[in-house]
CSV table of N, CA and C in Angstrom, one decimal:
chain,number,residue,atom,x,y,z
A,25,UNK,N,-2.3,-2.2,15.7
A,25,UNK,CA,-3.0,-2.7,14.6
A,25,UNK,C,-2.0,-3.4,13.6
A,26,UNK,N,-1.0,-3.1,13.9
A,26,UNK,CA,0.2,-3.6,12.7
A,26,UNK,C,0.8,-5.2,13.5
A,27,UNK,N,0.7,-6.0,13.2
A,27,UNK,CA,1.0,-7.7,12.9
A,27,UNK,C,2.3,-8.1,12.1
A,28,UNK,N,2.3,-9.2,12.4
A,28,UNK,CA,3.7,-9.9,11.6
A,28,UNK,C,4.9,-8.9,10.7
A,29,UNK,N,5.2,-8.9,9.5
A,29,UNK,CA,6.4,-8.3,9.4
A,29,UNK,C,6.1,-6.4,9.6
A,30,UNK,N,5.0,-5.9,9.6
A,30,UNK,CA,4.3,-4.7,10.2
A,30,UNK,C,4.5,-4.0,11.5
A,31,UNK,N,4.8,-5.2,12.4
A,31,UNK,CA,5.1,-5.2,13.9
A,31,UNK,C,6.0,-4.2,14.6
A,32,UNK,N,6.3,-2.8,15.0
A,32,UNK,CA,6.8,-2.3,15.6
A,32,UNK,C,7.3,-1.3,14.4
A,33,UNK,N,6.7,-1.3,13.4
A,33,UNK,CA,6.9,-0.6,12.0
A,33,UNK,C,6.3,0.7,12.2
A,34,UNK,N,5.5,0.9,13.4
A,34,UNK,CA,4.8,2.2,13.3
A,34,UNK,C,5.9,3.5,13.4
A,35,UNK,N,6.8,3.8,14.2
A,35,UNK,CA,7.7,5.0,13.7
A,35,UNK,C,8.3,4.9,12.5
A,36,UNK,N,8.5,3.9,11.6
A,36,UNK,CA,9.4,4.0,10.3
A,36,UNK,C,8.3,4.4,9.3
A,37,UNK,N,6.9,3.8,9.2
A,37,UNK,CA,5.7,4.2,8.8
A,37,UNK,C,5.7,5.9,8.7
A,38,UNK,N,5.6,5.8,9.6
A,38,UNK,CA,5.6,8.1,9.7
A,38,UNK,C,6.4,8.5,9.2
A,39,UNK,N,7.9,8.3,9.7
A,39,UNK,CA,8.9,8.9,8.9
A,39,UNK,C,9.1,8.7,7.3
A,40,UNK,N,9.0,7.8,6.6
A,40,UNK,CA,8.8,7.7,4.8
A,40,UNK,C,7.5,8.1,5.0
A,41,UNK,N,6.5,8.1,5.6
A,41,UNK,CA,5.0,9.1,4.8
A,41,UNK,C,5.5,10.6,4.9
A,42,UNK,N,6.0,10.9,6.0
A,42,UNK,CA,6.5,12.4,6.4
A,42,UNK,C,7.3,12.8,5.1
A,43,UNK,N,8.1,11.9,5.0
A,43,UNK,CA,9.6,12.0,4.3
A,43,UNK,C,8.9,12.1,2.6
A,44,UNK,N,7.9,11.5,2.3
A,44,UNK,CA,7.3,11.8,1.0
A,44,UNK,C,6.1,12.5,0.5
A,45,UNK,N,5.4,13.1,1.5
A,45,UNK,CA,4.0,14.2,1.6
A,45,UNK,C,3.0,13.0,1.6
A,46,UNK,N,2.8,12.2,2.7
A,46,UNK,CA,2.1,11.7,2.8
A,46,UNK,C,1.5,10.8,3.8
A,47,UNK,N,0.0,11.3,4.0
A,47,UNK,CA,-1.1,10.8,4.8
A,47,UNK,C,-0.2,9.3,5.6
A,48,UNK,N,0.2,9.5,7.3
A,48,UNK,CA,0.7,8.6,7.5
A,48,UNK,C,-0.7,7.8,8.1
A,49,UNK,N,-1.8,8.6,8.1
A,49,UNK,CA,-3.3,7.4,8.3
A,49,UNK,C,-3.5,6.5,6.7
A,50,UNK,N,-2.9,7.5,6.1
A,50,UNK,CA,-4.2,6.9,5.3
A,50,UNK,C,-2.1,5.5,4.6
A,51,UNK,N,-1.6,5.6,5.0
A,51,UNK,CA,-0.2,5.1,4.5
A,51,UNK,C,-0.4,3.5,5.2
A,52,UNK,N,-0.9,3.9,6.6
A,52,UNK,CA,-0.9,2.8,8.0
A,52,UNK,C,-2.1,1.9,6.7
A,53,UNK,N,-3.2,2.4,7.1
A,53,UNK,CA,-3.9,1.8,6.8
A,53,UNK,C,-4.1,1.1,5.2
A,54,UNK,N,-3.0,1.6,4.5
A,54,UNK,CA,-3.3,1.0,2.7
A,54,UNK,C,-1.9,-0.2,3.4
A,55,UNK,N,-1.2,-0.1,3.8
A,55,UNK,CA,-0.3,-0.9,4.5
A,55,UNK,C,-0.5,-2.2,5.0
A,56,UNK,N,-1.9,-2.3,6.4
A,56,UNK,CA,-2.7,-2.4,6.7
A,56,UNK,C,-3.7,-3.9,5.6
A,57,UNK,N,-4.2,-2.9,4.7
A,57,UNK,CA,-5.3,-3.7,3.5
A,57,UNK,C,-4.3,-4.7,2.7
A,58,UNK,N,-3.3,-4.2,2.2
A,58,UNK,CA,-2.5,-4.7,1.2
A,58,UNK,C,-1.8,-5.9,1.4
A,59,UNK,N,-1.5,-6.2,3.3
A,59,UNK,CA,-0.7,-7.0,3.4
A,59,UNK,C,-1.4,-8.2,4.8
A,60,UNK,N,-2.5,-7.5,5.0
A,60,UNK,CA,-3.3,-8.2,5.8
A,60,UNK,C,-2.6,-8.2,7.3
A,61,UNK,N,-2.8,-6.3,7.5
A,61,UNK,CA,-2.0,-6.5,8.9
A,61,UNK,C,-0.5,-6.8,9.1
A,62,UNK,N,0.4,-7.6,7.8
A,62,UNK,CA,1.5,-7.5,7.8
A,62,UNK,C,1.4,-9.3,7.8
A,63,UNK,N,0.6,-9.6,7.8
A,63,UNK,CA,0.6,-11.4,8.3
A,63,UNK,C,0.4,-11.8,6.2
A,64,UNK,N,0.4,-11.4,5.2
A,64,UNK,CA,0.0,-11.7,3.9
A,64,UNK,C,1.4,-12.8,3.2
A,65,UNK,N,1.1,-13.8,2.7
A,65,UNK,CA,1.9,-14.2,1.9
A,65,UNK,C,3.4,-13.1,1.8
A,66,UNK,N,2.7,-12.5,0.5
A,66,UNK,CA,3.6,-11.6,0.0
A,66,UNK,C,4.9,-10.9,1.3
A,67,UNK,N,3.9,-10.7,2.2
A,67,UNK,CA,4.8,-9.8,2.9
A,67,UNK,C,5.6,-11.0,4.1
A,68,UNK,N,5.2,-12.3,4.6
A,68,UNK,CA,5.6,-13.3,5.1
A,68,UNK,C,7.2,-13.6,4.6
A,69,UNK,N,6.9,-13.7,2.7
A,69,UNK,CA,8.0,-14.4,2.1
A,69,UNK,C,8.9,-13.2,1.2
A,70,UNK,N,8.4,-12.3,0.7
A,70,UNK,CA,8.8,-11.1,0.2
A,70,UNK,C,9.4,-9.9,1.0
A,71,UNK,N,8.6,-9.8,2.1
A,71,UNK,CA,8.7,-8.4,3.1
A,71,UNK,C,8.3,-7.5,2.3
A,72,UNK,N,7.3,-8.0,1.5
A,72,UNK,CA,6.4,-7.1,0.5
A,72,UNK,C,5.1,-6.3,1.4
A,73,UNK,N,5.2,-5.9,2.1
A,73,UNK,CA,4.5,-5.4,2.7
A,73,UNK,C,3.4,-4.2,2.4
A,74,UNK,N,3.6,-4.0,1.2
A,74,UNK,CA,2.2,-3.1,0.7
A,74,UNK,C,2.0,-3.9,-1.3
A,75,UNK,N,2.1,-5.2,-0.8
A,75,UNK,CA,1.5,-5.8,-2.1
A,75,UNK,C,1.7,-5.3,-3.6
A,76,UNK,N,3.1,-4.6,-3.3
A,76,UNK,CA,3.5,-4.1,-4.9
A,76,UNK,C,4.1,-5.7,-5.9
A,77,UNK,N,3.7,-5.1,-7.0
A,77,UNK,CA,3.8,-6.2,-8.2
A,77,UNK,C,4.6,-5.8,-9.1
A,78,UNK,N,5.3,-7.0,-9.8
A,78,UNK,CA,6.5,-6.7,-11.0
A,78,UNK,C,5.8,-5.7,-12.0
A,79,UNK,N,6.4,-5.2,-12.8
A,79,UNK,CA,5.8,-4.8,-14.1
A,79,UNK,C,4.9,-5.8,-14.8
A,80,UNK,N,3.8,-5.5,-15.1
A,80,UNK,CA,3.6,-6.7,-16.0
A,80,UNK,C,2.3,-7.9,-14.6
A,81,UNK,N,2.3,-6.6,-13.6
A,81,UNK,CA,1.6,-7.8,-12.6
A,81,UNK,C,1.7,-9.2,-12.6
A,82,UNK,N,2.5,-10.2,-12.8
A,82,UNK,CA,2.2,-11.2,-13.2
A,82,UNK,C,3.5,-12.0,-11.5
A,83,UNK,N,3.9,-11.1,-10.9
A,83,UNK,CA,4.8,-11.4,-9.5
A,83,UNK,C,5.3,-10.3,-8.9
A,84,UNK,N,5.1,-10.9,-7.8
A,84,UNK,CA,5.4,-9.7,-6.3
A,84,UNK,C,6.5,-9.6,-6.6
A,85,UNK,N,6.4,-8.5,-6.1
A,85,UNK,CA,8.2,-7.8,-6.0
A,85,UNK,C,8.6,-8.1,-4.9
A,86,UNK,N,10.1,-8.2,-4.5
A,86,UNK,CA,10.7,-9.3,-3.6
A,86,UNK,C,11.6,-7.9,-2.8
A,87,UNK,N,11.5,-7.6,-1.6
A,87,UNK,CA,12.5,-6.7,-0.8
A,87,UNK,C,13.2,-7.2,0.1
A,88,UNK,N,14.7,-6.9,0.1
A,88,UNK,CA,15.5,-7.5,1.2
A,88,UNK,C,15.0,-7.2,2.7
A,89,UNK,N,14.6,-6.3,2.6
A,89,UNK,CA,13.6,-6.0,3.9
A,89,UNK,C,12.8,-5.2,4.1
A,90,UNK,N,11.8,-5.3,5.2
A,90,UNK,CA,10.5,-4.2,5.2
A,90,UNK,C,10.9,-2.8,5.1
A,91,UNK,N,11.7,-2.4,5.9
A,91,UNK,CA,12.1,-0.9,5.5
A,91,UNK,C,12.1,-0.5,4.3
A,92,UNK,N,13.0,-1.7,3.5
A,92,UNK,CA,13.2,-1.2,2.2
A,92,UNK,C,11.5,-1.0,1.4
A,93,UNK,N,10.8,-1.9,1.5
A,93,UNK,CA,9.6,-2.1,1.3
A,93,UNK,C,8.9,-0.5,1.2
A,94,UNK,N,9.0,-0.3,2.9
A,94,UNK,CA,8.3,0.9,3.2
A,94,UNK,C,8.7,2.0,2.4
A,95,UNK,N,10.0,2.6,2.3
A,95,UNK,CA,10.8,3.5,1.7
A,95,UNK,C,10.3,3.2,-0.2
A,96,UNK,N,10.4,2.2,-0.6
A,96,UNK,CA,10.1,2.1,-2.1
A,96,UNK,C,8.7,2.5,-2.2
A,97,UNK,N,7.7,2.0,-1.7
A,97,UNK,CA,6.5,1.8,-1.8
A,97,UNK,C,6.0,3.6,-1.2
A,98,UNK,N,6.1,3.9,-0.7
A,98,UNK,CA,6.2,5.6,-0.3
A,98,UNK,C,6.4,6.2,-1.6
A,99,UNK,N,7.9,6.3,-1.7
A,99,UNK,CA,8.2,6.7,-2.6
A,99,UNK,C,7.5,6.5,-4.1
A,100,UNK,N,7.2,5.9,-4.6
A,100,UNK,CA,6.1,4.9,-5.5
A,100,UNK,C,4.9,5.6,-5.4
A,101,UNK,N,4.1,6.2,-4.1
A,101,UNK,CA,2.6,6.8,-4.0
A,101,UNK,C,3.6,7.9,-4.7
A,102,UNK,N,4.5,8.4,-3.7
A,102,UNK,CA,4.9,10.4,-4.0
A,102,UNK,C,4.6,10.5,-5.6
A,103,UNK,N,5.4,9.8,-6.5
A,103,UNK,CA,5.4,10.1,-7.9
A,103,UNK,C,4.1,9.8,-8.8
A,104,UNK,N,3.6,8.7,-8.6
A,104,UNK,CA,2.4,8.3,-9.3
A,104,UNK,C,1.5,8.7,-8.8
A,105,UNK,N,1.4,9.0,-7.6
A,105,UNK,CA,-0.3,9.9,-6.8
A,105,UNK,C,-0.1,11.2,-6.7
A,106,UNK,N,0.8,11.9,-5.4
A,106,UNK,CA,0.8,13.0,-4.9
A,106,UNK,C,1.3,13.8,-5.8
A,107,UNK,N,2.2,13.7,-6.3
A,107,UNK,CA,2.9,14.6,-7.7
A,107,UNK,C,1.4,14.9,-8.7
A,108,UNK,N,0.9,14.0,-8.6
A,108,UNK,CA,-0.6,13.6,-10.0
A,108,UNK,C,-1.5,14.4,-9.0
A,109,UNK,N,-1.7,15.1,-8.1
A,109,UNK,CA,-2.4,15.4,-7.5
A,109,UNK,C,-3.6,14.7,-6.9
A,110,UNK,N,-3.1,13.1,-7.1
A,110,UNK,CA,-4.2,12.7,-6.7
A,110,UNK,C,-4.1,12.0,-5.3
A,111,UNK,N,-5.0,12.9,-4.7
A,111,UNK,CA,-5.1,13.0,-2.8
A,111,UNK,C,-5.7,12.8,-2.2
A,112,UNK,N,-7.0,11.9,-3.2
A,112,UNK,CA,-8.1,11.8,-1.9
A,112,UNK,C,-8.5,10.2,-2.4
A,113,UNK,N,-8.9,9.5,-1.5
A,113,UNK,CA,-8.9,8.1,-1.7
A,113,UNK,C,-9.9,7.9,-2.8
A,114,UNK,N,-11.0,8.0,-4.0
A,114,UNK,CA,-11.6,8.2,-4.7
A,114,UNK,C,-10.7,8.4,-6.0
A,115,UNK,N,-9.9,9.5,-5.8
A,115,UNK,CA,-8.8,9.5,-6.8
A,115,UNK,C,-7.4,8.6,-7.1
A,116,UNK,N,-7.1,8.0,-6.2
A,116,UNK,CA,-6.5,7.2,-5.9
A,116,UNK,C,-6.6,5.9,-6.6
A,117,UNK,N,-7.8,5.7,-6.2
A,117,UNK,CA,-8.3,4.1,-6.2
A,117,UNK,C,-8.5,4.3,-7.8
A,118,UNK,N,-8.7,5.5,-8.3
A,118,UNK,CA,-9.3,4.9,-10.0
A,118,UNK,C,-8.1,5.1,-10.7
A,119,UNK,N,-6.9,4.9,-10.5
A,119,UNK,CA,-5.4,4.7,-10.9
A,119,UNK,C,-4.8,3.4,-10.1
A,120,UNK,N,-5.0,3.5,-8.8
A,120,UNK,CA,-4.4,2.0,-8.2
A,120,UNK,C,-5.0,1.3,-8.5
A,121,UNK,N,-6.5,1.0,-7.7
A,121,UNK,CA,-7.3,-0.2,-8.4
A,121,UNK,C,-8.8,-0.1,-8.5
A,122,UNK,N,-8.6,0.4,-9.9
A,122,UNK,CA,-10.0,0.7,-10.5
A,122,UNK,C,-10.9,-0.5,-10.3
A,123,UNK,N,-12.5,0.4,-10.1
A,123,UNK,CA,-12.8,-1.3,-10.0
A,123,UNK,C,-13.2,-1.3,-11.7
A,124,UNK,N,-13.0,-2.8,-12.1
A,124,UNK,CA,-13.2,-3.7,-13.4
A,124,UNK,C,-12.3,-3.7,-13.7
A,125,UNK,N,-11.1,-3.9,-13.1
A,125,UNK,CA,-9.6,-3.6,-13.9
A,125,UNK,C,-9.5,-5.5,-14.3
A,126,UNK,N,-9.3,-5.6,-15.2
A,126,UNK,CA,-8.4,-7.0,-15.9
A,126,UNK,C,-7.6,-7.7,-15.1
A,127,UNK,N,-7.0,-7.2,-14.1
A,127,UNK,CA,-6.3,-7.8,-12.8
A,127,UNK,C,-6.7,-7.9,-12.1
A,128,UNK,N,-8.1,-8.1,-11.7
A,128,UNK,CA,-9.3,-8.2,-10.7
A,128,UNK,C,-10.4,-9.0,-11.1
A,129,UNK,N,-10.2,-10.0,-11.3
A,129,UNK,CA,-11.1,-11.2,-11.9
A,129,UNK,C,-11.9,-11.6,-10.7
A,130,UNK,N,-11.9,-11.3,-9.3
A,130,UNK,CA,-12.8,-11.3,-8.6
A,130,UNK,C,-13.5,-10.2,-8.1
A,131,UNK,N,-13.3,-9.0,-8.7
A,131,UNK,CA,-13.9,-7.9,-8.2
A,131,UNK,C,-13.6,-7.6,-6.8
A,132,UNK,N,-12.4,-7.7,-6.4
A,132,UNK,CA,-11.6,-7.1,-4.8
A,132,UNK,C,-11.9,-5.5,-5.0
A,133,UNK,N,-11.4,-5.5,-5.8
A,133,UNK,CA,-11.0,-3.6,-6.3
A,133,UNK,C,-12.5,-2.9,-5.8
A,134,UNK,N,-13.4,-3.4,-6.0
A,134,UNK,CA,-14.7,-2.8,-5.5
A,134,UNK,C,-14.9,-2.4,-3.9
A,135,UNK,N,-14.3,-3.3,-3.2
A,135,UNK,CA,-14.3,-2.8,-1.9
A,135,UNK,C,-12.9,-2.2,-1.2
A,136,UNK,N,-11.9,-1.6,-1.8
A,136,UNK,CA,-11.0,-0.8,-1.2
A,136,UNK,C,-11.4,0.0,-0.6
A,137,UNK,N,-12.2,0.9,-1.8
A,137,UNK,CA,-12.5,2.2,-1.3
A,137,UNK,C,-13.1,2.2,0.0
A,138,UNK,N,-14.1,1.3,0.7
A,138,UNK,CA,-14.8,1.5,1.9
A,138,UNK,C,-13.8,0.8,2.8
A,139,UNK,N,-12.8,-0.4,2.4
A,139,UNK,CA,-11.6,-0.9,3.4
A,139,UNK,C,-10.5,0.0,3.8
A,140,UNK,N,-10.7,0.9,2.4
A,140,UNK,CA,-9.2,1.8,3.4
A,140,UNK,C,-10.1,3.1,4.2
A,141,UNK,N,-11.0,3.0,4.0
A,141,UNK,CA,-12.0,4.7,4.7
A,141,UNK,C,-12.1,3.7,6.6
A,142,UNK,N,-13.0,2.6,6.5
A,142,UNK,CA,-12.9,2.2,7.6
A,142,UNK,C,-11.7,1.6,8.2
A,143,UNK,N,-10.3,1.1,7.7
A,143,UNK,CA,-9.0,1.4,8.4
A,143,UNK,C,-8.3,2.7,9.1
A,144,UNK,N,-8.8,3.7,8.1
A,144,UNK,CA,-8.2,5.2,8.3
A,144,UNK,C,-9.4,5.5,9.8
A,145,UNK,N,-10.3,4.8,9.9
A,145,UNK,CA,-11.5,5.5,11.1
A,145,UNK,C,-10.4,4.6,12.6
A,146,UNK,N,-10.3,3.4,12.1
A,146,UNK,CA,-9.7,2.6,13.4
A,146,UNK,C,-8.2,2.8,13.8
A,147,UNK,N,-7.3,3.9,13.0
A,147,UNK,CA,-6.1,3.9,13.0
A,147,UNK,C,-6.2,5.3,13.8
């Protein structure tokens, strides 16, 4: 399932979900959504590979490489979700991306929730 800079990323995938208490399905597949398979802009020219943004949303964050990506971005759920107790994609999504959020002028954020449930089914 995993594409362009995603590509053979599946054992480093497990090991930072493992390494941070967390869902390496549901890790694959927000992975997966965020970078379009690994083929996304962001992740092409960034090795941004799970679509994280500057403070201030206003520019991707830039990693010297995917690993690093993976390892930050992990780490990033552990503290702001898993620590928050928030564990189930429902909970999730109304802290990551609510739908009607101000950074969503096209209303994306409305269909995560059913993009990352049917990724987690094919993964």
């Amino acid at each position: 399932i995993f594409r362009g800079k995603l590509e053979g990323k599946g054992a480093k995938v497990i090991e930072v979900s493992k390494k941070y208490g967390i869902c390496p399905k549901f890790y694959s597949a927000l992975l997966c959504h965020e970078s379009t398979f690994g083929t996304s802009a962001f992740a092409l020219k960034y090795n941004n590979v799970a679509g994280r943004m500057e403070k201030g949303g206003k520019a991707p964050m830039k990693f010297s490489s995917v690993d690093e990506c993976l390892e930050s971005s992990a780490r990033h759920l552990q503290k702001n979700y898993v620590l928050e107790n928030r564990v189930t994609l429902a909970a999730i999504q109304k802290k990551y991306c609510p739908i009607g959020a101000k950074n969503d002028p096209k209303g994306k954020n409305r269909d995560w929730l059913s993009g990352l449930q049917s990724l987690m089914e094919r993964i």
